Amino acid sequence: MKNVKKFRGKALLMGTVLLLSACSAGRYAATEKIYKEKAKGFATVLSATPPEGQQIPTLDQGIQSWIGSVNFGIRKPNFVIIHHTAQDSLTQTVNTFLNAKAEVSAHYVIGRDGKVVQMVNDYLRANHAGAAKWGNDSDLNSSSIGIELDNNGKTDPFTDAQLRSLVGVLEVLKKKYNIPTANFIGHADIAPGRKVDPMNFPWKVLAKKGFGFWYDDVLQLPPENFDTTLALRIIGYNTANLKSAISAFKLHFVQNDNTAVLTATDKLILFNLYKKYM
Ligand SMILES: [Zn+2]
């Protein structure tokens, strides 16, 4: 009985592999070839001993050596950055990410119909964050998975099918890579003043499912000496441009006005949230 089950599993797997290669053999064969060549290049870099270009040039060569350990693994993503594509269809976004001149990509693109297209291996670095900072992490592309939601960024609502697929992807990523609840954030959060995506995003719904934080229903008054800039900074915002940081915070957590001023209510929300991020 066990053997039959195993065989069935294998047959199913082979079917999936065939289907995947059939898809990529046609329309995307040329870009698939480029992906494989690039990935092979990285594999060569990873397997070189001693690693190339990692000797410390300012130290004497004679005092440096290489002895490969037997205990190591591959680095894992620790953040998920959510975007909206600001494009009109999944195909348009996929084509952008296949265009070398565009220089941009994301690990996953999720269509309005809930279709999920993976475009970069979770372990590789996609070009989705750009110049960004969160806390003291200034290379979010290296530490995160980027997820693009097909949405024109104007009047489009995020569809139920799209959000269902997103939650499905997030559940697996959170568990597989042990990503902290706080580390599910948006592009606008890490690039204040430069990006506004995802706009009008149901962060509260996501937070209820364990992806990102949301404020409590009952809010306490902050103390008189409450330092709002420090609170934004503790949450993760880059406060170098304070107005942009406030706008980004409100875009995510307030959503009804994006002015760069913290109202009394905004301060209650900020105080409540900053304690969760501490
Ligand atoms: Zn974005």
Short mmCIF file of C-alpha atoms in Angstrom, two decimals, residues 1 19 25 46 94 103 126 147 156 173 225 252-253 277:
data_model
loop_
_atom_site.label_atom_id
_atom_site.label_comp_id
_atom_site.label_asym_id
_atom_site.label_seq_id
_atom_site.Cartn_x
_atom_site.Cartn_y
_atom_site.Cartn_z
CA MET A 1 0.00 0.00 0.00
CA LEU A 19 3.67 20.87 -17.23
CA ALA A 25 9.72 25.61 -23.36
CA LEU A 46 29.26 29.27 -4.25
CA VAL A 94 5.81 39.49 -16.13
CA GLU A 103 16.41 45.88 -14.24
CA ALA A 126 15.38 39.98 -6.69
CA ILE A 147 5.72 40.05 -3.75
CA ASP A 156 -8.30 49.06 -8.35
CA LEU A 173 7.08 31.69 3.62
CA ASN A 225 6.93 63.35 26.67
CA HIS A 252 0.11 51.97 6.12
CA PHE A 253 -1.61 52.41 9.48
CA TYR A 277 7.52 46.67 17.81
#
